Short mmCIF file of C-alpha atoms in Angstrom, two decimals:
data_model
loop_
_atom_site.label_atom_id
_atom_site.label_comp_id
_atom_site.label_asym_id
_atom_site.label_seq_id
_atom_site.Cartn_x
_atom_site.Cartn_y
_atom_site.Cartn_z
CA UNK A 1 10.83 1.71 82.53
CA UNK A 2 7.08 2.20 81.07
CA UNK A 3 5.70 -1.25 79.59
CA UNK A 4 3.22 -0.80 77.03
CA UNK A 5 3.03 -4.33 76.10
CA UNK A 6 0.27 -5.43 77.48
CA UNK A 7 -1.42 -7.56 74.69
CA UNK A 8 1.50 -9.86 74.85
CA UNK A 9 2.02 -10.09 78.59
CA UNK A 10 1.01 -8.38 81.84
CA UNK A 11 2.43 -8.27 85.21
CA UNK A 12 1.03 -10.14 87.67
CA UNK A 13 -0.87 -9.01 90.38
CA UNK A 14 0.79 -9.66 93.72
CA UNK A 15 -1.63 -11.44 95.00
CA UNK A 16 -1.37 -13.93 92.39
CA UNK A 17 2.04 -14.34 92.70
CA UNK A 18 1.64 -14.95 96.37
CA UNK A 19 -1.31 -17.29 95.79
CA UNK A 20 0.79 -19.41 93.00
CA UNK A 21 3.62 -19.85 95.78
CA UNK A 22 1.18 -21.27 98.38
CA UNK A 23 -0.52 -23.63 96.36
CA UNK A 24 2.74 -24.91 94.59
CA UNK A 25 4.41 -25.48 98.52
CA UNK A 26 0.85 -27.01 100.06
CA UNK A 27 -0.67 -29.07 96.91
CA UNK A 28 1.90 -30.96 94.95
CA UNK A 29 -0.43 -34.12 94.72
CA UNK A 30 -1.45 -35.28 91.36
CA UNK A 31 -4.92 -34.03 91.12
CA UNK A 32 -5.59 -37.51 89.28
CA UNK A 33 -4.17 -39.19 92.34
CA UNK A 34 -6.64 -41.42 94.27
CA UNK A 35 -5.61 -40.16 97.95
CA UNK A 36 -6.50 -37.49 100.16
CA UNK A 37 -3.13 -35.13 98.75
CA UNK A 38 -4.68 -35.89 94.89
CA UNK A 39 -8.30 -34.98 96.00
CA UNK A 40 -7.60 -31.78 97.58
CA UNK A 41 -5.62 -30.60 94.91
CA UNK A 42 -8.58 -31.48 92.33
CA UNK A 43 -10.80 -29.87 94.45
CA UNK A 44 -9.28 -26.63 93.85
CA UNK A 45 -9.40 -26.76 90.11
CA UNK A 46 -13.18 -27.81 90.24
CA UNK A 47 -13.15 -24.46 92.08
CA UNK A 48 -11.26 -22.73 89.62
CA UNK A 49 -13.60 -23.95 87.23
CA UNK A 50 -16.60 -22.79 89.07
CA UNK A 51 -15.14 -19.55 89.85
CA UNK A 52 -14.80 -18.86 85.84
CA UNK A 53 -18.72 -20.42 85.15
CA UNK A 54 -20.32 -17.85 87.93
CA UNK A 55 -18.03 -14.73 87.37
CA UNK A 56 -18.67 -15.02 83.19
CA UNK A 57 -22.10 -16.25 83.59
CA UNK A 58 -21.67 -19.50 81.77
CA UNK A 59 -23.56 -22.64 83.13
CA UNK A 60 -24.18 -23.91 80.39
CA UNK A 61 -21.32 -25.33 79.40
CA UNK A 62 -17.74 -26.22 81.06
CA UNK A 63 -14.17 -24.50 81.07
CA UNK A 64 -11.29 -26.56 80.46
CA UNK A 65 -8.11 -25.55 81.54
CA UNK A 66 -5.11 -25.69 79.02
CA UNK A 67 -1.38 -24.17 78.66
CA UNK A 68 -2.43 -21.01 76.61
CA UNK A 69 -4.52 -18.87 73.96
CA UNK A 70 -3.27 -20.27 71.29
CA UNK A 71 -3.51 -23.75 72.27
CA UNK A 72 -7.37 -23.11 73.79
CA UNK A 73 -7.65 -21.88 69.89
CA UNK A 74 -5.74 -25.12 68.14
CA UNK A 75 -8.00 -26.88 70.37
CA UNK A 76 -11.54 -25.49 70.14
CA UNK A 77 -10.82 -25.06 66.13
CA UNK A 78 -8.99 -28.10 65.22
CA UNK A 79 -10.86 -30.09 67.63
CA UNK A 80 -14.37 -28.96 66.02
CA UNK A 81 -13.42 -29.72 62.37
CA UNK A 82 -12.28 -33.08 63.13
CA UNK A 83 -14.95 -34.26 65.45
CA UNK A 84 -17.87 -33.07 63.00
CA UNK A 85 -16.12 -33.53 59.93
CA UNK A 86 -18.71 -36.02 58.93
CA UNK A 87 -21.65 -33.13 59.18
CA UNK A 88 -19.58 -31.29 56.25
CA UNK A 89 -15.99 -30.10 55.66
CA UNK A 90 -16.70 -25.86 55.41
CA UNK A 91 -15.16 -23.75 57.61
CA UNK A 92 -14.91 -20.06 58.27
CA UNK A 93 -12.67 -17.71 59.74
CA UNK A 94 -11.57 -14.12 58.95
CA UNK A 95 -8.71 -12.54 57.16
CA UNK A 96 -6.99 -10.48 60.34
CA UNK A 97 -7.29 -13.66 62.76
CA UNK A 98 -4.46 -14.02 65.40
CA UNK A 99 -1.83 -16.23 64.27
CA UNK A 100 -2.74 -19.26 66.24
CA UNK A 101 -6.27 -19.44 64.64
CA UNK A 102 -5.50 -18.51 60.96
CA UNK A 103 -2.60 -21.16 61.13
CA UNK A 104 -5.09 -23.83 62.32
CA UNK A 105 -7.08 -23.17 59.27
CA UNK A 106 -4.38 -23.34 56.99
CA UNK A 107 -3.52 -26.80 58.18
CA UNK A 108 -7.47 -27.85 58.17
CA UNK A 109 -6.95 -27.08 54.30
CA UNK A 110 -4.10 -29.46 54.02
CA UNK A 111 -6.56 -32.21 55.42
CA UNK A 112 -9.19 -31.61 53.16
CA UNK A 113 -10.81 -28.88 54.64
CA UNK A 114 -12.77 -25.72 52.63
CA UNK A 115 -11.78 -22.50 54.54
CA UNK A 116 -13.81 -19.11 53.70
CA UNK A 117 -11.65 -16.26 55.15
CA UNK A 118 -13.93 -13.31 54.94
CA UNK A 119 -12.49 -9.91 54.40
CA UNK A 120 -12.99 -6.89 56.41
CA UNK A 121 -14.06 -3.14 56.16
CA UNK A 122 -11.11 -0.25 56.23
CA UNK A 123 -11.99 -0.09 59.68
CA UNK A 124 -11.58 -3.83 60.11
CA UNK A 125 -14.58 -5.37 60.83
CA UNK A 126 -16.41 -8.32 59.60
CA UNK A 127 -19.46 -7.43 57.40
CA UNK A 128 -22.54 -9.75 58.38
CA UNK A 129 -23.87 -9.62 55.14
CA UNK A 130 -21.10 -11.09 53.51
CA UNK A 131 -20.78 -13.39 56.90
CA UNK A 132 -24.25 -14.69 55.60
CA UNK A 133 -23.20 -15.01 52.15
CA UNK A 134 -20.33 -17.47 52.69
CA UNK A 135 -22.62 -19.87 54.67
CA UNK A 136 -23.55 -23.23 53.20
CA UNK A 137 -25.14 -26.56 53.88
CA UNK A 138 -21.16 -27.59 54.60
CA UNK A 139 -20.40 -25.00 56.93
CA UNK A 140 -19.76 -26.81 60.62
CA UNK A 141 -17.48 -23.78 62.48
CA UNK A 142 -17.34 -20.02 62.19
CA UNK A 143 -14.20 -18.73 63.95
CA UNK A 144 -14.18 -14.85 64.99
CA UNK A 145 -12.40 -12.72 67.39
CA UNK A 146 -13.49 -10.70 69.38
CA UNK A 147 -10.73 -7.73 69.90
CA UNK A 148 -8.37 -7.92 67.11
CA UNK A 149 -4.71 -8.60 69.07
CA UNK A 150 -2.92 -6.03 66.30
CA UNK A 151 -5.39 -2.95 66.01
CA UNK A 152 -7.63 -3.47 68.63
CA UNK A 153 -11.04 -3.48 66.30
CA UNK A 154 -13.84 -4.81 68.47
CA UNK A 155 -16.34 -7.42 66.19
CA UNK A 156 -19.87 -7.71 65.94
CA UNK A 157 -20.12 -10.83 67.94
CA UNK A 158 -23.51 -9.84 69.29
CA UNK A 159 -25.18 -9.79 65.42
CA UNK A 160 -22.95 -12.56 64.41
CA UNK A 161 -24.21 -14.79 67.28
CA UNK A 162 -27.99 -13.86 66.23
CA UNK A 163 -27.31 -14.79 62.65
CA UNK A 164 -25.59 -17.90 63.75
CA UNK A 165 -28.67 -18.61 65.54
CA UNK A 166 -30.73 -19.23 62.39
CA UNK A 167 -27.86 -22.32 61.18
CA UNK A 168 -28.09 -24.57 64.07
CA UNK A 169 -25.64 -27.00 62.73
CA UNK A 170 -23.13 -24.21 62.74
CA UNK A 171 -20.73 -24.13 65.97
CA UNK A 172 -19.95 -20.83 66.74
CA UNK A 173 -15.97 -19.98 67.86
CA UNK A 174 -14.30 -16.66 69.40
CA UNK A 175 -11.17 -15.84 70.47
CA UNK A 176 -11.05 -13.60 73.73
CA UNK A 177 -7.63 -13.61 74.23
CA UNK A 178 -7.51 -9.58 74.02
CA UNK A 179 -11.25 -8.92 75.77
CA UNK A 180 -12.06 -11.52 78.34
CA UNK A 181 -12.03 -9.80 81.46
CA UNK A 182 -11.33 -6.27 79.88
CA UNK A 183 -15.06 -6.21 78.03
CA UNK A 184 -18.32 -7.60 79.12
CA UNK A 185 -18.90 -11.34 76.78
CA UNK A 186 -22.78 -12.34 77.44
CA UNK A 187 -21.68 -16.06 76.09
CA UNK A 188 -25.48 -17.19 76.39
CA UNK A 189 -26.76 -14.29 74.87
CA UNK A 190 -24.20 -14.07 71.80
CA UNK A 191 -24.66 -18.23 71.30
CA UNK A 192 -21.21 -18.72 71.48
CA UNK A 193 -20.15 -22.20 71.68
CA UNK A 194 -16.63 -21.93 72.32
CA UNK A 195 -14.41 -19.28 73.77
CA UNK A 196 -10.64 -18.57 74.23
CA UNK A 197 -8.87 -16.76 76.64
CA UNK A 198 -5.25 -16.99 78.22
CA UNK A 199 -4.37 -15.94 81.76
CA UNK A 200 -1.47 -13.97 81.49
CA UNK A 201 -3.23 -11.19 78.92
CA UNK A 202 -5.26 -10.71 82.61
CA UNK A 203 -2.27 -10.12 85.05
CA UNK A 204 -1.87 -14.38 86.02
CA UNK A 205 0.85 -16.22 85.49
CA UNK A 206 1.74 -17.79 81.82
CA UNK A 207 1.24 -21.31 80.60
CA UNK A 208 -2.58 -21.16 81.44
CA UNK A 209 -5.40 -20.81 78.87
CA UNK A 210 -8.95 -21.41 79.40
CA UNK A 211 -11.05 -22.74 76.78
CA UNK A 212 -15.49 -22.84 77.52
CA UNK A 213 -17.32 -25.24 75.82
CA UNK A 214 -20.94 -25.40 75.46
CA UNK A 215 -22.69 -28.51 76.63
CA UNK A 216 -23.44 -31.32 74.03
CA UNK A 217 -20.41 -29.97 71.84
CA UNK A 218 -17.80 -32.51 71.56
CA UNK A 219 -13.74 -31.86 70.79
CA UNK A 220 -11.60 -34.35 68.90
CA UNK A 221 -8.67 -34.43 71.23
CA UNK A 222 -5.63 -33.17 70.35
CA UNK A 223 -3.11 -35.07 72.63
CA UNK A 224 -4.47 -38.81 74.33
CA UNK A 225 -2.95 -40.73 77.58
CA UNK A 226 -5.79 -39.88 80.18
CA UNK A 227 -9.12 -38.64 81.32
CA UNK A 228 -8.32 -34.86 82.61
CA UNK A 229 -10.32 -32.30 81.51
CA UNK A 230 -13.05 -34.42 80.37
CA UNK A 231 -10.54 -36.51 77.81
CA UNK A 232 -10.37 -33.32 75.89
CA UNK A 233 -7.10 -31.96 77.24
CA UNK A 234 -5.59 -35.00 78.91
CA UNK A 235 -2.58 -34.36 80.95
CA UNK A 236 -1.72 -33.29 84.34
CA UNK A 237 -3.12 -30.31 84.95
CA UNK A 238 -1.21 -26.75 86.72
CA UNK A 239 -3.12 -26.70 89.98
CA UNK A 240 -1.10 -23.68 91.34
CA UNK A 241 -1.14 -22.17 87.85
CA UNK A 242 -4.86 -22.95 87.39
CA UNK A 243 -5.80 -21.71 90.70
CA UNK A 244 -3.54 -18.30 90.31
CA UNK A 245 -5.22 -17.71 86.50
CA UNK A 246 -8.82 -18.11 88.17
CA UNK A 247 -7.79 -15.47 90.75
CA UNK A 248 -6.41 -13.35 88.54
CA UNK A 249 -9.87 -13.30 86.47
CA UNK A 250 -11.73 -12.32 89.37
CA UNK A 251 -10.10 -10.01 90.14
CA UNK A 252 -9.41 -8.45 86.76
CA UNK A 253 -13.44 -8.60 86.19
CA UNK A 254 -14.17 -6.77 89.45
CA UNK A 255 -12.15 -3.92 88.28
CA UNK A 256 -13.38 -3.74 84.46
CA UNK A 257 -15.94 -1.35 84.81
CA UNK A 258 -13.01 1.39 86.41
CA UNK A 259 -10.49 0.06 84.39
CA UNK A 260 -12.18 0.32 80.77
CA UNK A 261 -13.10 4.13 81.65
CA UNK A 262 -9.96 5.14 82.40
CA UNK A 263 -8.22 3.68 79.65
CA UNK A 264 -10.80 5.30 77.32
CA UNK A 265 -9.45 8.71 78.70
CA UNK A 266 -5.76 7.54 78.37
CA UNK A 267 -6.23 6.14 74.54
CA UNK A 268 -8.08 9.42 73.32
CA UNK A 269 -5.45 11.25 74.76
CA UNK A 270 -2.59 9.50 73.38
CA UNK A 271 -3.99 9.18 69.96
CA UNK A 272 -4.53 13.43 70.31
CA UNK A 273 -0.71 13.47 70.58
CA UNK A 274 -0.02 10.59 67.78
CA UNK A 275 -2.22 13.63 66.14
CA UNK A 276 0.37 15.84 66.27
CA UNK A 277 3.25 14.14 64.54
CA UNK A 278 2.78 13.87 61.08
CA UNK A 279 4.81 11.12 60.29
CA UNK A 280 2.85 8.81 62.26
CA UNK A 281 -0.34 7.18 60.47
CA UNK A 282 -3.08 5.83 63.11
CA UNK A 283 -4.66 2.76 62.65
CA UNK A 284 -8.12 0.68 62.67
CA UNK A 285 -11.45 2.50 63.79
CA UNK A 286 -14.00 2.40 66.28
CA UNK A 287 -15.50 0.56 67.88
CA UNK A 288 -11.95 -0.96 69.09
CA UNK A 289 -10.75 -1.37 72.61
CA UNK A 290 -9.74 1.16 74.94
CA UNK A 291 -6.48 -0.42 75.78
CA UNK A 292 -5.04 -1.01 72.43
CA UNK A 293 -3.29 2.08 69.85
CA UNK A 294 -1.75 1.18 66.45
CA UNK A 295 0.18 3.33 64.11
CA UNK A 296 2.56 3.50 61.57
CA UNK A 297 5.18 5.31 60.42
CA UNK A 298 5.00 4.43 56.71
CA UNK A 299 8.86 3.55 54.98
CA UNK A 300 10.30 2.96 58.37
CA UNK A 301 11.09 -0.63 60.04
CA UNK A 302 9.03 -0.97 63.07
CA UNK A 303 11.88 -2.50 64.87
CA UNK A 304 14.27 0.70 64.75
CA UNK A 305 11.59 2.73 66.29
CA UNK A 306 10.95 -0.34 68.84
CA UNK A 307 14.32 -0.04 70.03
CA UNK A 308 15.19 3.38 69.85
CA UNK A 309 11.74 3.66 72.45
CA UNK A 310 13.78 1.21 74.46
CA UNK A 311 17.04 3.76 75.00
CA UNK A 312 13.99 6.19 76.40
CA UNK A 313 12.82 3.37 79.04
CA UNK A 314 9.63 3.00 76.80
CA UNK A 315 8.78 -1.14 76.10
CA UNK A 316 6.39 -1.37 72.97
CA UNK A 317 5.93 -3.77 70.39
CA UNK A 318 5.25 -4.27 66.69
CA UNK A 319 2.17 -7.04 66.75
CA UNK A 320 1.32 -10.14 68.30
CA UNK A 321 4.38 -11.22 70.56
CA UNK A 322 4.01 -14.68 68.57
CA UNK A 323 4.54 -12.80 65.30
CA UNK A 324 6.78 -10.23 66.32
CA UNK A 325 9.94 -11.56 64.43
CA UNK A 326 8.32 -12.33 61.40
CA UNK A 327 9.34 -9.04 59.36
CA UNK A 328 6.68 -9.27 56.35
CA UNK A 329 4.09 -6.17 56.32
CA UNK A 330 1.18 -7.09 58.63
CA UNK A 331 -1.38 -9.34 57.62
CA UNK A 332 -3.44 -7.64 59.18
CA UNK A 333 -3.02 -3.73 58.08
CA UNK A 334 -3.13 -5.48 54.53
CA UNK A 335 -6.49 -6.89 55.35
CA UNK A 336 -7.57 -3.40 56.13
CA UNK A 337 -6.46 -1.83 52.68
CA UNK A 338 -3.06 -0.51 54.22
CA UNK A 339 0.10 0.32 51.46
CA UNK A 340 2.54 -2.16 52.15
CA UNK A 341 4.67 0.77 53.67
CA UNK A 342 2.31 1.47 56.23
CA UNK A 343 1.55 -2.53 56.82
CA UNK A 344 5.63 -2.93 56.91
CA UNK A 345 5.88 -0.17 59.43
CA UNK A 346 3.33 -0.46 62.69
CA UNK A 347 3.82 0.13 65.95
CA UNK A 348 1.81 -1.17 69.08
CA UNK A 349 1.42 0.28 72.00
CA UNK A 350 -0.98 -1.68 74.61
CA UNK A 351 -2.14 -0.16 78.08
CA UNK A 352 -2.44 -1.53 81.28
CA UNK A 353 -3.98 -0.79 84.68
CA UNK A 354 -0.32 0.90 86.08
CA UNK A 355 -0.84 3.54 83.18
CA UNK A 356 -1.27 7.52 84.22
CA UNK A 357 -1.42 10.70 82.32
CA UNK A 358 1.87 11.35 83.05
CA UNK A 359 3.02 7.89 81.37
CA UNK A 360 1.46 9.02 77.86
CA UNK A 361 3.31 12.40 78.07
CA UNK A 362 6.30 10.64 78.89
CA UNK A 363 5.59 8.41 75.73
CA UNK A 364 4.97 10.75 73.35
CA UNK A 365 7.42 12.99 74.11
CA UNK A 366 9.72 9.92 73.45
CA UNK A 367 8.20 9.40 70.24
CA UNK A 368 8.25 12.85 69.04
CA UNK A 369 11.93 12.63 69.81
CA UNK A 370 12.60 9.19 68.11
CA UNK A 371 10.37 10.46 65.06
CA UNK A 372 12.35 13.73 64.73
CA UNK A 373 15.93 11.60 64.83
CA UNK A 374 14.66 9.32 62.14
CA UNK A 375 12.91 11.26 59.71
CA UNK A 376 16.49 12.06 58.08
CA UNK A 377 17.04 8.30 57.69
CA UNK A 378 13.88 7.28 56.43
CA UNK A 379 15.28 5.98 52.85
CA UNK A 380 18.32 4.49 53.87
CA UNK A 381 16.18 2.40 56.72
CA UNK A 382 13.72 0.96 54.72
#
């Protein structure tokens, strides 16, 4: 089998897996307990936590531990709207936002809420002039992502964080679900204020999220009934999940640098053979991530091709895994000036650190194959 579903799930590294045992058979205490059990296990989330402020260079705030992306994202977003509601009730977000955060917003509107959702280029990024355009007196959160989870499109965040800059009242939001750990985020340097990431996009285990908050920001809890995680996230917390994510971090950021330029290789070489077969349509544009490859083959229903991949061995997807049985066109190709066939029809195909040269031949082969066996049933399938 080759997996190339890597923006919904990873496989853990061993070591993880192993880690995850030993702490689940050693530390069962609840960390919140007063006794010696209860205060070793806490110990090793404050470690956890410490691990994530050195390795992504962020003192300057805390990390709070939740179940997942898109809770970190409910969270930071939800959390932010309601807590400084009384500074002014403008929000803004874009157009090709993972589900998690454009949902949030929706529901913000319901409770009163003005949402800008800014629109973005052909090649799918934000423009900052029209960033700065949509700013007001009422604006209190900008929410952008940083790798789009669908075409892989890498923001501005750099430029958007020195605009931000000049609209101090303005709390700056980014979902890293697709990049932490995979691309360098200076978090100082880019003013972010809050950040979202979820451990199993970085080879730990699921039901982990992380979630950074800048120092003298303040979150209108989502759940109450305790004091973990700073009364932000009460709860008991993982510990062997926590302390299995953290790992998993490190060691996913100490092998970035040799992971991100062989991927680079791999993508350009897979998107030369996409090249080849006219039926399929490529999409998004640089700058994007190296580990992400969307096309589409326009009239066709994304799921055939899905699981006529699967009789080759080949695991792929057709977006987010949190959207993927939702079978209107893609938000996001729409966003991007796609025809509705070509939003109705895209494939996904997401890399990971197991990936060779060999595994692209393998998986274009497979899709010239699947391509050439549906080409005669393109009318009858759509």
């Amino acid at each position: 089998m080759l997996y190339f579903d890597h923006c919904a799930s990873t496989p853990p590294y061993d070591e993880v897996v192993q880690t995850m045992m030993e702490v689940m058979k050693s530390e069962y205490a609840n960390p919140s307990s007063l006794h010696h059990a209860g205060a070793n296990a806490d110990k090793l989330i404050e470690r956890s936590r410490s691990m994530l402020t050195d390795r992504l260079q962020a003192s300057h705030g805390q990390w709070l531990f939740t179940s997942g992306g898109t809770e970190s994202n409910n969270l930071a977003i939800k959390g932010i709207a309601r807590q400084y509601a009384g500074r002014g009730k403008h929000l803004i977000t874009t157009q090709i936002e993972h589900a998690s955060v454009y949902e949030s917003f929706a529901q913000l509107e319901q409770e009163g809420f003005r949402v800008t959702y800014l629109p973005v280029s052909k090649s799918g990024h934000v423009r900052i002039g029209q960033l700065e355009e949509a700013l007001t007196d009422e604006t209190i959160l900008v929410s952008i992502m940083h790798v789009n989870n669908e075409i892989g499109t890498i923001q501005p965040l750099g430029e958007i964080g020195r605009l931000l800059k000049r609209f101090p009242k303005v709390i700056f939001h980014v979902d890293a679900v697709q990049s932490l750990s995979k691309l360098p985020i200076p978090i100082k340097e880019w003013g972010i204020d809050l950040l979202s990431g979820s451990a199993h996009k970085l080879r730990g285990p699921k039901g982990v999220g992380f979630l950074f908050v800048r120092e003298g920001i303040s979150l209108y809890p989502m759940f109450t009934g305790g004091s973990q995680e700073s009364g932000f996230r009460p709860g008991t917390q993982n510990v062997p999940a926590i302390v299995a994510s953290a790992k998993a971090l490190r060691m996913s950021i100490e092998m970035m640098e040799r992971r991100e330029s062989r991927m680079k290789q791999l993508k350009q070489m897979l998107i030369g053979l996409i090249g080849e077969i006219p039926e399929l349509k490529l999409n998004g544009a640089e700058p994007a991530a190296s580990h992400i490859i969307h096309f589409s083959y326009p009239g066709m229903k994304p799921e055939v091709i899905i699981h006529m991949l699967e009789q080759h061995g080949i695991m792929a997807s057709t977006r987010s895994a949190c959207s993927s049985k939702d079978d209107k066109p893609s938000r996001v190709l729409l966003a991007i000036g796609a025809s509705h066939e070509q939003a109705a029809g895209g494939v996904r195909i997401s890399l990971g650190d197991e990936h060779e040269e060999r595994d692209i031949s393998a998986l274009a082969a497979s899709l010239r194959q699947v391509v050439g066996q549906l080409k005669p049933l393109e009318r009858r399938l759509t």
